[in-house]
């Protein structure tokens, strides 16, 4: 009895402590009659959203279609064409969300974007008067093909919550997905083809050849071109990161106005012209201006929006100006006087001597330039493991004899390989340009978009530049003689190599370092890809390879067939090149979720 009384007292005290509204009985509210009903839906409803004013309902159906219904006098009726099919082969819509202002609809899909492991979220704009949807493009999220099961948009429209992808994860994506400004149909960089980027790199190759720019200088220009292209376009690539804070000395670049829609190819064209005009000859500058003007005219005609194009050109010019200033501070200018005054060391038989009269040493201070991504120039330096010796039983002598033996009995295939990879500056667009063209072949073969092309040219360009800085630093530290000099001294005084020896020291092999690094970078982006190299189609038959590494190995050993490198320079050079790419990938991330995701 006492226990019961105590319980009653506690109940009474609890009721007295409650606010008056909660202490009263709460009557359930009857839902009443529906305001509007939908009939004749062909399948069950998986997810649905209501426009802000209630005029339209968007229903994701179990059969993978999207029903768009208008609210007409208490009945939900399909608009013309509803329900609409969604996605491509392998797509299966799973969730949808509408932005708070009703301007954009987001539809998540099971499946992957073509050529990737990204799960697509389709983005549509909504015509408020009719309910009609216009597809903007697909955003890829790193769900590895798993289903996105929930979507939500923040109240201010600035963030998208994605739920259920991966292993039960939630992720919030930023404003580039969700700008509520009036949108161009092709707002995202990935919605464009790669032609804009390919035209710039192909023209640059031609101008490097026409200006007869030496190999190290060419690598520098290709790198700034690739980085400029990427940075000019990255604000239209929501899953990508700027290179700010990742590359050495990288400047703070202009931030696009969030209330302004930009045409990314126009931004890119303006930035490329600004940078390349500042790095090359006046004649080349005129060629870059001609390409810029043609591309801008094409974009004006395609968009019909002069205000957007003008804003895009202003942004591109500003980005280009800042990147050009960054380029001009990399140490190149300060090495011009040093290079002109360079005196070749003498006094030891192992030291390099020029093999062609009248040709000055090429860029003896190149190793002092600021690397793009390497923490310091010699971080990957691979020391010689076969020291100089004149003893016929030594490894060094045997490697020299190997060069002579191979050169004396070249097969037609070895001759073709030696000639394919010569890449003489002034005759071609230089060795770095060869690999940039291979990058272009990959873009074409894999049917990549503009965003992916910018990634390839950006990563490949900085890799090529850093390999030349790394290689040239070691070349002028070791200052090793060329095989022809050693062979004529100690083996055969009348021997000549198939390829004329260039005017810089032998070790390590620049082709080996560069090719290994470029191949590893391309492999890190797209795996092992069989491809055909058309770089020199105008003078020789195209060559095909089963992987990037296969091409790199051939390029490296082409220098032995040419008679200009010892084996250790080739093999150690390949190791040094792989190290350069490994170090760059350790420091540089272009995609928020990794290079291959």
Coordinates of C-alpha atoms in Angstrom, one line a residue:
X1 CA 0.0 0.0 0.0
X2 CA 2.8 2.4 0.9
X3 CA 4.6 1.5 -2.3
X4 CA 1.5 2.3 -4.4
X5 CA 1.0 5.6 -2.6
X6 CA 4.6 6.5 -3.3
X7 CA 4.1 5.8 -7.0
X8 CA 0.9 8.0 -7.1
X9 CA 2.7 10.8 -5.4
X10 CA 5.7 10.6 -7.9
X11 CA 3.2 10.7 -10.8
X12 CA 1.4 13.7 -9.4
X13 CA 4.7 15.6 -8.9
X14 CA 5.8 14.8 -12.4
X15 CA 2.6 16.2 -13.8
X16 CA 2.9 19.3 -11.8
X17 CA 6.5 19.8 -13.0
X18 CA 5.4 19.6 -16.7
X19 CA 4.7 22.8 -18.7
X20 CA 0.9 23.4 -18.9
X21 CA 0.7 22.5 -22.6
X22 CA 2.4 19.1 -21.9
X23 CA 0.5 18.3 -18.8
X24 CA -2.8 18.3 -20.8
X25 CA -4.1 15.4 -22.8
X26 CA -3.0 15.6 -26.5
X27 CA -5.6 14.7 -29.0
X28 CA -4.3 13.0 -32.2
X29 CA -4.7 15.2 -35.3
X30 CA -6.6 13.5 -38.1
X31 CA -4.7 13.8 -41.4
X32 CA -7.8 14.7 -43.3
X33 CA -8.4 14.2 -47.0
X34 CA -5.4 14.4 -49.4
X35 CA -4.9 17.7 -51.1
X36 CA -4.1 16.0 -54.4
X37 CA -3.9 12.5 -55.6
X38 CA -1.8 10.9 -58.3
X39 CA -3.2 8.1 -60.5
X40 CA -1.8 5.8 -63.2
X41 CA 1.7 5.6 -61.9
X42 CA 3.3 2.7 -63.8
X43 CA 5.4 1.5 -60.9
X44 CA 5.9 1.9 -57.1
X45 CA 7.4 5.1 -55.8
X46 CA 11.0 4.8 -54.6
X47 CA 11.5 8.5 -53.6
X48 CA 9.7 11.8 -54.2
X49 CA 10.1 15.5 -53.8
X50 CA 7.7 18.5 -53.8
X51 CA 8.6 21.8 -55.5
X52 CA 8.7 24.8 -53.1
X53 CA 5.2 26.1 -54.1
X54 CA 3.7 22.7 -54.4
X55 CA 3.1 23.1 -58.2
X56 CA 5.1 20.0 -59.2
X57 CA 5.9 16.5 -57.7
X58 CA 8.9 14.5 -58.8
X59 CA 8.6 10.8 -58.2
X60 CA 11.4 8.3 -58.7
X61 CA 9.7 5.0 -59.7
X62 CA 10.8 1.4 -59.2
X63 CA 11.0 0.9 -62.9
X64 CA 13.9 3.4 -63.1
X65 CA 11.9 6.3 -64.5
X66 CA 11.1 9.8 -63.2
X67 CA 7.5 10.9 -63.1
X68 CA 7.0 14.7 -63.1
X69 CA 3.4 15.6 -62.1
X70 CA 1.7 19.0 -61.9
X71 CA -0.8 19.8 -59.2
X72 CA -4.0 20.6 -61.1
X73 CA -7.2 21.2 -59.1
X74 CA -6.6 18.4 -56.6
X75 CA -5.2 15.9 -59.1
X76 CA -1.6 15.2 -59.9
X77 CA -1.3 14.8 -63.6
X78 CA 1.8 13.8 -65.7
X79 CA 3.4 16.6 -67.7
X80 CA 4.0 15.8 -71.3
X81 CA 6.4 12.9 -71.7
X82 CA 6.3 11.8 -68.1
X83 CA 7.5 9.4 -66.8
X84 CA 11.0 10.0 -68.2
X85 CA 13.8 7.4 -68.6
X86 CA 16.9 8.2 -66.6
X87 CA 20.6 7.5 -67.1
X88 CA 22.4 5.2 -69.5
X89 CA 23.2 1.5 -69.7
X90 CA 23.7 0.1 -66.2
X91 CA 22.1 3.0 -64.4
X92 CA 19.4 2.4 -61.8
X93 CA 18.1 5.6 -60.1
X94 CA 18.0 5.3 -56.3
X95 CA 17.3 8.6 -54.7
X96 CA 16.4 12.2 -55.5
X97 CA 16.5 15.7 -53.9
X98 CA 15.3 19.1 -55.0
X99 CA 17.2 22.3 -54.1
X100 CA 15.3 24.6 -51.7
X101 CA 14.7 27.2 -54.4
X102 CA 13.4 24.5 -56.8
X103 CA 16.0 25.3 -59.4
X104 CA 17.8 22.0 -59.5
X105 CA 16.9 18.4 -59.2
X106 CA 19.5 15.8 -58.2
X107 CA 19.0 12.1 -59.0
X108 CA 21.4 9.5 -57.6
X109 CA 22.1 6.3 -59.6
X110 CA 23.5 2.9 -59.0
X111 CA 26.2 2.1 -61.6
X112 CA 29.3 4.0 -62.7
X113 CA 30.1 6.8 -65.1
X114 CA 31.6 5.6 -68.3
X115 CA 35.4 5.1 -68.0
X116 CA 35.5 5.5 -64.2
X117 CA 34.5 3.9 -60.9
X118 CA 32.5 7.0 -59.9
X119 CA 28.8 6.6 -59.1
X120 CA 26.8 9.3 -61.0
X121 CA 24.4 11.9 -59.6
X122 CA 22.4 13.4 -62.5
X123 CA 21.8 17.2 -62.3
X124 CA 18.8 18.9 -63.9
X125 CA 17.5 22.4 -64.0
X126 CA 13.8 23.0 -63.6
X127 CA 11.7 25.3 -65.7
X128 CA 9.3 26.8 -63.0
X129 CA 6.4 27.4 -65.3
X130 CA 6.2 24.0 -67.0
X131 CA 8.1 21.6 -64.8
X132 CA 10.3 20.6 -67.7
X133 CA 13.8 19.4 -66.8
X134 CA 17.1 20.2 -68.6
X135 CA 20.0 17.8 -68.0
X136 CA 23.2 19.6 -67.0
X137 CA 25.4 16.6 -66.6
X138 CA 26.5 13.9 -64.3
X139 CA 28.5 14.4 -61.1
X140 CA 30.6 11.5 -60.0
X141 CA 31.0 10.5 -56.4
X142 CA 33.4 7.8 -55.2
X143 CA 30.9 5.1 -54.3
X144 CA 32.7 2.4 -56.3
X145 CA 29.5 1.6 -58.1
X146 CA 27.5 1.1 -55.0
X147 CA 24.1 2.7 -54.5
X148 CA 23.6 6.2 -53.2
X149 CA 20.5 5.7 -51.0
X150 CA 19.8 9.3 -49.8
X151 CA 20.2 12.8 -51.0
X152 CA 19.5 16.1 -49.2
X153 CA 20.2 19.8 -50.0
X154 CA 21.0 22.3 -47.4
X155 CA 18.5 25.2 -46.8
X156 CA 20.8 27.7 -48.5
X157 CA 21.4 25.4 -51.5
X158 CA 25.2 25.4 -50.9
X159 CA 25.7 21.8 -49.9
X160 CA 24.6 18.4 -51.0
X161 CA 24.4 15.5 -48.5
X162 CA 25.0 12.1 -50.0
X163 CA 24.2 9.0 -48.0
X164 CA 24.6 5.3 -48.3
X165 CA 27.6 5.2 -50.7
X166 CA 30.7 3.2 -49.9
X167 CA 30.5 1.3 -46.6
X168 CA 27.6 3.1 -45.1
X169 CA 29.2 6.5 -45.3
X170 CA 27.8 10.1 -45.4
X171 CA 29.5 12.9 -47.3
X172 CA 28.8 16.5 -47.8
X173 CA 29.8 18.1 -51.2
X174 CA 30.4 21.8 -51.6
X175 CA 28.8 24.6 -53.6
X176 CA 30.4 24.0 -57.0
X177 CA 27.7 21.3 -57.5
X178 CA 24.9 23.6 -56.5
X179 CA 25.2 27.2 -57.7
X180 CA 21.7 28.5 -57.9
X181 CA 22.8 31.1 -60.4
X182 CA 21.3 30.7 -63.9
X183 CA 23.3 27.9 -65.3
X184 CA 24.8 27.3 -68.7
X185 CA 23.8 23.9 -70.0
X186 CA 27.5 23.0 -70.2
X187 CA 28.5 24.5 -66.9
X188 CA 30.9 21.8 -65.7
X189 CA 34.2 21.2 -67.3
X190 CA 33.5 17.5 -67.7
X191 CA 30.6 18.3 -70.0
X192 CA 32.9 19.5 -72.8
X193 CA 35.0 17.4 -75.1
X194 CA 38.8 17.6 -74.9
X195 CA 39.4 19.4 -78.2
X196 CA 40.1 22.8 -76.6
X197 CA 43.0 21.4 -74.6
X198 CA 44.3 19.2 -77.4
X199 CA 44.4 22.2 -79.8
X200 CA 46.6 24.1 -77.3
X201 CA 49.1 21.3 -76.6
X202 CA 49.3 20.4 -80.3
X203 CA 50.0 24.1 -81.2
X204 CA 52.5 24.3 -78.4
X205 CA 54.3 21.3 -79.8
X206 CA 54.5 23.0 -83.3
X207 CA 55.8 26.2 -81.8
X208 CA 58.4 24.5 -79.6
X209 CA 59.7 22.9 -82.8
X210 CA 59.5 26.1 -84.8
X211 CA 61.4 28.1 -82.2
X212 CA 64.0 25.3 -81.8
X213 CA 63.7 25.3 -78.1
X214 CA 66.1 23.0 -76.3
X215 CA 64.9 19.9 -74.4
X216 CA 65.1 21.3 -70.8
X217 CA 63.4 24.6 -71.7
X218 CA 60.7 22.7 -73.7
X219 CA 59.9 20.6 -70.6
X220 CA 59.5 23.8 -68.6
X221 CA 57.1 25.3 -71.1
X222 CA 55.0 22.2 -71.4
X223 CA 54.7 22.0 -67.6
X224 CA 53.5 25.6 -67.3
X225 CA 51.0 25.0 -70.1
X226 CA 49.6 21.8 -68.4
X227 CA 49.4 23.5 -65.0
X228 CA 47.7 26.6 -66.5
X229 CA 45.2 24.5 -68.4
X230 CA 44.3 22.5 -65.2
X231 CA 44.1 25.6 -62.9
X232 CA 42.0 27.5 -65.4
X233 CA 39.4 24.7 -65.5
X234 CA 39.5 23.3 -62.0
X235 CA 36.8 25.5 -60.6
X236 CA 34.4 23.8 -63.0
X237 CA 35.5 20.4 -61.7
X238 CA 33.8 19.8 -58.3
X239 CA 35.6 16.6 -57.4
X240 CA 39.0 18.1 -58.1
X241 CA 41.5 20.2 -56.0
X242 CA 43.5 23.2 -56.9
X243 CA 47.3 22.8 -57.0
X244 CA 47.6 25.6 -54.4
X245 CA 49.5 24.4 -51.4
X246 CA 50.8 21.4 -53.4
X247 CA 53.3 22.8 -55.8
X248 CA 56.4 24.7 -54.8
X249 CA 55.8 28.5 -54.5
X250 CA 52.4 28.2 -56.0
X251 CA 50.5 31.6 -55.9
X252 CA 47.1 32.4 -54.6
X253 CA 44.9 32.5 -57.7
X254 CA 41.7 34.5 -58.3
X255 CA 38.6 32.8 -56.9
X256 CA 35.7 32.7 -59.3
X257 CA 32.6 34.8 -58.3
X258 CA 30.0 32.3 -57.0
X259 CA 27.2 34.4 -58.5
X260 CA 28.7 34.3 -62.0
X261 CA 28.5 31.4 -64.4
X262 CA 31.6 30.8 -66.4
X263 CA 32.4 29.2 -69.7
X264 CA 35.4 27.0 -68.9
X265 CA 36.8 26.6 -72.4
X266 CA 36.9 30.4 -72.7
X267 CA 38.6 30.7 -69.2
X268 CA 41.1 28.2 -70.4
X269 CA 41.8 29.9 -73.7
X270 CA 42.5 33.2 -72.0
X271 CA 44.8 31.7 -69.4
X272 CA 46.8 29.7 -71.9
X273 CA 47.4 32.7 -74.1
X274 CA 48.5 34.9 -71.2
X275 CA 51.0 32.3 -70.0
X276 CA 52.4 31.0 -73.3
X277 CA 52.8 34.5 -74.8
X278 CA 54.9 35.4 -71.9
X279 CA 57.2 32.3 -72.2
X280 CA 57.8 32.1 -76.0
X281 CA 58.7 34.2 -79.0
X282 CA 56.7 37.0 -80.5
X283 CA 56.0 34.8 -83.6
X284 CA 54.7 32.0 -81.3
X285 CA 52.7 34.6 -79.4
X286 CA 50.9 35.6 -82.6
X287 CA 50.0 31.9 -83.2
X288 CA 48.6 31.6 -79.7
X289 CA 46.5 34.7 -80.1
X290 CA 45.0 33.3 -83.3
X291 CA 44.0 30.1 -81.6
X292 CA 42.7 32.1 -78.6
X293 CA 40.6 34.3 -80.9
X294 CA 39.1 31.4 -82.8
X295 CA 38.2 29.4 -79.7
X296 CA 36.6 32.4 -78.1
X297 CA 34.6 33.2 -81.2
X298 CA 33.4 29.5 -81.2
X299 CA 32.3 29.8 -77.6
X300 CA 30.4 33.1 -78.2
X301 CA 28.6 31.4 -81.1
X302 CA 27.8 28.3 -79.1
X303 CA 26.6 30.1 -76.0
X304 CA 25.1 33.3 -77.4
X305 CA 26.0 34.9 -74.0
X306 CA 28.6 37.7 -74.5
X307 CA 28.4 38.7 -70.8
X308 CA 29.3 35.2 -69.7
X309 CA 32.2 34.9 -72.2
X310 CA 33.5 38.3 -71.2
X311 CA 33.5 37.4 -67.5
X312 CA 35.2 34.1 -68.4
X313 CA 38.0 35.9 -70.4
X314 CA 38.5 38.2 -67.5
X315 CA 38.9 35.3 -65.1
X316 CA 41.3 33.5 -67.4
X317 CA 43.4 36.6 -68.0
X318 CA 43.8 37.0 -64.2
X319 CA 44.7 33.4 -63.6
X320 CA 47.2 33.5 -66.5
X321 CA 48.9 36.7 -65.2
X322 CA 49.4 35.2 -61.8
X323 CA 50.7 31.9 -63.2
X324 CA 53.1 33.7 -65.5
X325 CA 54.5 35.7 -62.6
X326 CA 55.0 32.4 -60.7
X327 CA 56.8 31.0 -63.8
X328 CA 59.1 34.0 -64.1
X329 CA 60.2 33.4 -60.5
X330 CA 61.4 29.8 -60.9
X331 CA 65.1 30.7 -61.4
X332 CA 65.2 30.4 -65.2
X333 CA 66.0 34.1 -65.8
X334 CA 68.8 34.1 -63.3
X335 CA 70.6 31.2 -65.0
X336 CA 70.9 32.9 -68.4
X337 CA 74.1 34.8 -67.5
X338 CA 75.5 31.8 -65.6
X339 CA 74.9 29.6 -68.6
X340 CA 76.6 31.9 -71.0
X341 CA 79.7 32.1 -68.7
X342 CA 79.9 28.3 -67.9
X343 CA 83.3 26.8 -68.1
X344 CA 83.5 23.0 -68.6
X345 CA 85.6 21.2 -65.9
X346 CA 88.8 19.5 -67.1
X347 CA 91.6 17.5 -65.7
X348 CA 90.2 13.9 -65.5
X349 CA 89.7 11.4 -68.3
X350 CA 86.2 10.6 -67.1
X351 CA 85.0 14.1 -67.7
X352 CA 82.6 14.9 -70.5
X353 CA 84.0 16.7 -73.6
X354 CA 81.8 18.1 -76.4
X355 CA 81.7 15.8 -79.4
X356 CA 80.6 18.4 -81.9
X357 CA 82.7 21.5 -82.4
X358 CA 81.0 24.9 -81.8
X359 CA 78.1 23.6 -79.7
X360 CA 78.0 25.1 -76.2
X361 CA 76.9 22.9 -73.2
X362 CA 73.1 22.8 -72.9
X363 CA 71.7 24.3 -69.7
X364 CA 74.5 23.5 -67.2
X365 CA 72.6 25.2 -64.4
X366 CA 69.2 23.7 -65.1
X367 CA 69.3 21.7 -61.9
X368 CA 69.1 25.0 -59.9
X369 CA 65.6 25.8 -61.1
X370 CA 62.7 25.4 -58.7
X371 CA 61.1 22.0 -59.1
X372 CA 57.3 21.9 -59.5
X373 CA 56.5 19.1 -57.0
X374 CA 59.8 17.5 -55.9
X375 CA 60.7 18.5 -52.4
X376 CA 64.3 19.2 -53.6
X377 CA 66.1 18.6 -56.8
X378 CA 68.2 15.6 -56.0
X379 CA 65.7 13.7 -53.9
X380 CA 65.6 11.0 -56.7
X381 CA 69.3 11.1 -57.8
X382 CA 70.4 7.6 -58.7
X383 CA 74.2 7.4 -58.3
X384 CA 76.4 5.6 -60.8
X385 CA 77.0 1.9 -59.9
X386 CA 79.6 1.2 -62.6
X387 CA 82.5 3.7 -61.8
X388 CA 84.7 4.9 -64.6
X389 CA 87.6 2.6 -65.4
X390 CA 89.9 1.9 -68.3
X391 CA 90.5 -1.7 -67.3
X392 CA 89.2 -4.0 -70.0
X393 CA 87.9 -6.4 -67.3
X394 CA 85.9 -3.6 -65.6
X395 CA 82.1 -3.2 -65.8
X396 CA 82.6 0.3 -67.3
X397 CA 84.7 -1.0 -70.2
X398 CA 82.3 -3.9 -70.8
X399 CA 79.4 -1.5 -71.0
X400 CA 81.3 0.6 -73.5
X401 CA 82.1 -2.5 -75.5
X402 CA 78.4 -3.4 -75.4
X403 CA 77.4 0.0 -76.9
X404 CA 79.9 -0.5 -79.8
X405 CA 78.9 -4.1 -80.4
X406 CA 75.2 -3.2 -80.5
X407 CA 75.9 -0.2 -82.7
X408 CA 77.9 -2.2 -85.2
X409 CA 75.1 -4.7 -85.9
X410 CA 71.8 -2.7 -85.6
X411 CA 68.8 -4.5 -86.9
X412 CA 66.2 -2.7 -89.0
X413 CA 63.9 -2.7 -85.9
X414 CA 66.6 -1.2 -83.7
X415 CA 67.2 1.5 -86.3
X416 CA 63.5 2.3 -86.4
X417 CA 63.4 2.5 -82.6
X418 CA 66.5 4.8 -82.5
X419 CA 65.0 7.2 -85.1
X420 CA 61.5 7.2 -83.5
X421 CA 62.8 8.4 -80.2
X422 CA 65.5 10.9 -81.3
X423 CA 63.1 13.9 -80.8
X424 CA 65.8 16.4 -81.8
X425 CA 64.8 20.0 -80.8
X426 CA 64.1 22.1 -83.8
X427 CA 63.3 19.0 -85.8
X428 CA 60.5 17.9 -83.4
X429 CA 58.8 19.3 -80.4
X430 CA 61.5 17.9 -78.1
X431 CA 61.4 14.7 -75.9
X432 CA 58.9 16.2 -73.4
X433 CA 56.6 17.1 -76.3
X434 CA 56.7 13.5 -77.5
X435 CA 55.2 12.3 -74.2
X436 CA 52.6 15.2 -74.2
X437 CA 51.5 13.9 -77.6
X438 CA 51.2 10.4 -76.2
X439 CA 49.0 11.9 -73.5
X440 CA 46.9 13.3 -76.3
X441 CA 46.7 9.8 -77.9
X442 CA 45.4 8.5 -74.6
X443 CA 42.8 11.3 -74.4
X444 CA 41.6 10.4 -77.9
X445 CA 41.6 6.6 -77.5
X446 CA 39.8 6.6 -74.1
X447 CA 37.3 9.2 -75.3
X448 CA 38.1 11.5 -72.3
X449 CA 36.4 14.8 -71.5
X450 CA 37.9 18.2 -71.0
X451 CA 38.4 17.8 -67.3
X452 CA 40.2 14.5 -67.7
X453 CA 42.4 16.0 -70.5
X454 CA 43.3 18.8 -68.1
X455 CA 44.3 16.2 -65.5
X456 CA 46.5 14.3 -67.9
X457 CA 48.3 17.5 -69.3
X458 CA 48.7 19.0 -65.8
X459 CA 50.2 15.9 -64.1
X460 CA 52.2 14.9 -67.2
X461 CA 53.6 18.3 -67.7
X462 CA 54.9 18.8 -64.2
X463 CA 56.3 15.3 -64.2
X464 CA 58.3 16.0 -67.4
X465 CA 59.6 19.3 -66.0
X466 CA 60.8 17.7 -62.7
X467 CA 62.5 14.9 -64.5
X468 CA 64.6 17.3 -66.5
X469 CA 65.5 19.3 -63.4
X470 CA 66.4 16.1 -61.6
X471 CA 68.3 14.7 -64.6
X472 CA 70.3 17.8 -65.5
X473 CA 71.4 18.4 -61.9
X474 CA 73.0 15.0 -61.8
X475 CA 74.4 15.3 -65.4
X476 CA 76.5 18.3 -64.5
X477 CA 77.5 16.9 -61.1
X478 CA 78.9 13.7 -62.6
X479 CA 80.0 15.2 -65.9
X480 CA 80.6 11.8 -67.5
X481 CA 82.0 11.4 -71.0
X482 CA 79.9 10.0 -73.9
X483 CA 80.4 6.5 -75.2
X484 CA 81.9 7.7 -78.5
X485 CA 84.7 9.5 -76.6
X486 CA 85.6 6.5 -74.5
X487 CA 85.3 4.0 -77.4
X488 CA 87.5 6.1 -79.7
X489 CA 90.1 6.4 -77.0
X490 CA 90.3 2.8 -75.8
X491 CA 88.5 0.5 -78.3
X492 CA 88.2 1.8 -81.9
X493 CA 89.4 5.3 -82.9
X494 CA 87.2 5.3 -86.0
X495 CA 83.9 4.3 -84.4
X496 CA 80.9 6.5 -84.7
X497 CA 77.4 6.2 -83.1
X498 CA 74.3 6.0 -85.2
X499 CA 72.9 9.1 -83.5
X500 CA 75.0 12.2 -83.0
X501 CA 75.8 12.7 -79.3
X502 CA 74.0 15.8 -77.8
X503 CA 76.0 18.6 -76.2
X504 CA 75.7 17.7 -72.5
X505 CA 77.1 15.0 -70.2
X506 CA 76.1 11.4 -70.5
X507 CA 74.9 10.3 -67.1
X508 CA 72.0 9.7 -66.5
X509 CA 70.0 9.1 -69.7
X510 CA 67.4 11.9 -70.0
X511 CA 65.2 9.8 -72.2
X512 CA 65.2 7.0 -69.6
X513 CA 64.3 9.3 -66.6
X514 CA 61.7 11.2 -68.6
X515 CA 60.1 8.2 -70.2
X516 CA 59.9 6.1 -67.0
X517 CA 58.4 9.0 -65.1
X518 CA 55.8 9.8 -67.8
X519 CA 54.8 6.2 -68.2
X520 CA 54.3 5.7 -64.5
X521 CA 52.3 8.9 -64.3
X522 CA 50.0 7.9 -67.1
X523 CA 49.7 4.4 -65.6
X524 CA 48.7 5.9 -62.2
X525 CA 45.9 7.7 -64.0
X526 CA 44.5 5.1 -66.3
X527 CA 46.3 1.8 -65.7
X528 CA 48.1 -0.2 -68.3
X529 CA 46.8 0.9 -71.7
X530 CA 47.8 -0.5 -75.1
X531 CA 48.1 2.4 -77.5
X532 CA 49.6 3.5 -80.9
X533 CA 52.0 6.4 -80.9
X534 CA 51.4 8.7 -84.0
X535 CA 53.8 11.5 -83.0
X536 CA 56.0 11.1 -86.0
X537 CA 53.5 9.9 -88.6
X538 CA 54.8 12.5 -91.0
X539 CA 58.2 10.8 -91.3
X540 CA 57.8 7.2 -90.1
X541 CA 55.2 4.4 -89.5
X542 CA 53.4 4.7 -86.2
X543 CA 54.5 2.4 -83.4
X544 CA 52.2 0.4 -81.1
X545 CA 52.8 -0.6 -77.5
X546 CA 51.0 -2.9 -75.0
X547 CA 51.5 -0.5 -72.1
X548 CA 53.1 2.9 -71.2
X549 CA 55.9 1.0 -69.5
X550 CA 56.7 -0.9 -72.8
X551 CA 57.0 2.5 -74.6
X552 CA 59.2 3.9 -71.8
X553 CA 61.5 0.9 -71.9
X554 CA 61.8 1.1 -75.7
X555 CA 62.5 4.9 -75.5
X556 CA 65.2 4.3 -72.9
X557 CA 67.1 1.6 -74.9
X558 CA 66.8 3.6 -78.1
X559 CA 69.7 5.6 -76.7
X560 CA 71.9 2.5 -76.6
X561 CA 70.9 1.7 -80.2
X562 CA 71.8 5.3 -81.0
X563 CA 75.2 4.8 -79.4
X564 CA 74.9 7.7 -77.0
X565 CA 74.4 6.0 -73.6
X566 CA 75.9 3.3 -71.5
X567 CA 73.7 0.7 -69.9
X568 CA 74.0 2.1 -66.4
X569 CA 72.7 5.5 -67.5
X570 CA 69.6 3.8 -69.0
X571 CA 68.8 1.3 -66.2
X572 CA 69.5 3.8 -63.4
X573 CA 67.7 6.5 -65.3
X574 CA 64.6 4.3 -65.4
X575 CA 64.8 3.9 -61.7
X576 CA 65.3 7.7 -61.2
X577 CA 62.3 8.4 -63.4
X578 CA 60.0 6.1 -61.4
X579 CA 61.1 7.7 -58.2
X580 CA 60.2 11.2 -59.6
X581 CA 56.7 10.1 -60.3
X582 CA 56.3 8.4 -56.9
X583 CA 57.5 11.5 -55.2
X584 CA 55.1 13.7 -57.2
X585 CA 52.1 11.4 -56.4
X586 CA 53.0 11.6 -52.7
X587 CA 52.7 15.3 -52.8
X588 CA 50.1 16.2 -55.4
X589 CA 46.5 15.2 -55.4
X590 CA 44.2 16.4 -58.2
X591 CA 41.1 14.5 -57.2
X592 CA 39.4 14.7 -53.8
X593 CA 39.2 10.9 -53.6
X594 CA 42.4 9.8 -55.2
X595 CA 43.8 9.6 -58.7
X596 CA 42.0 6.4 -59.7
X597 CA 38.6 7.0 -58.0

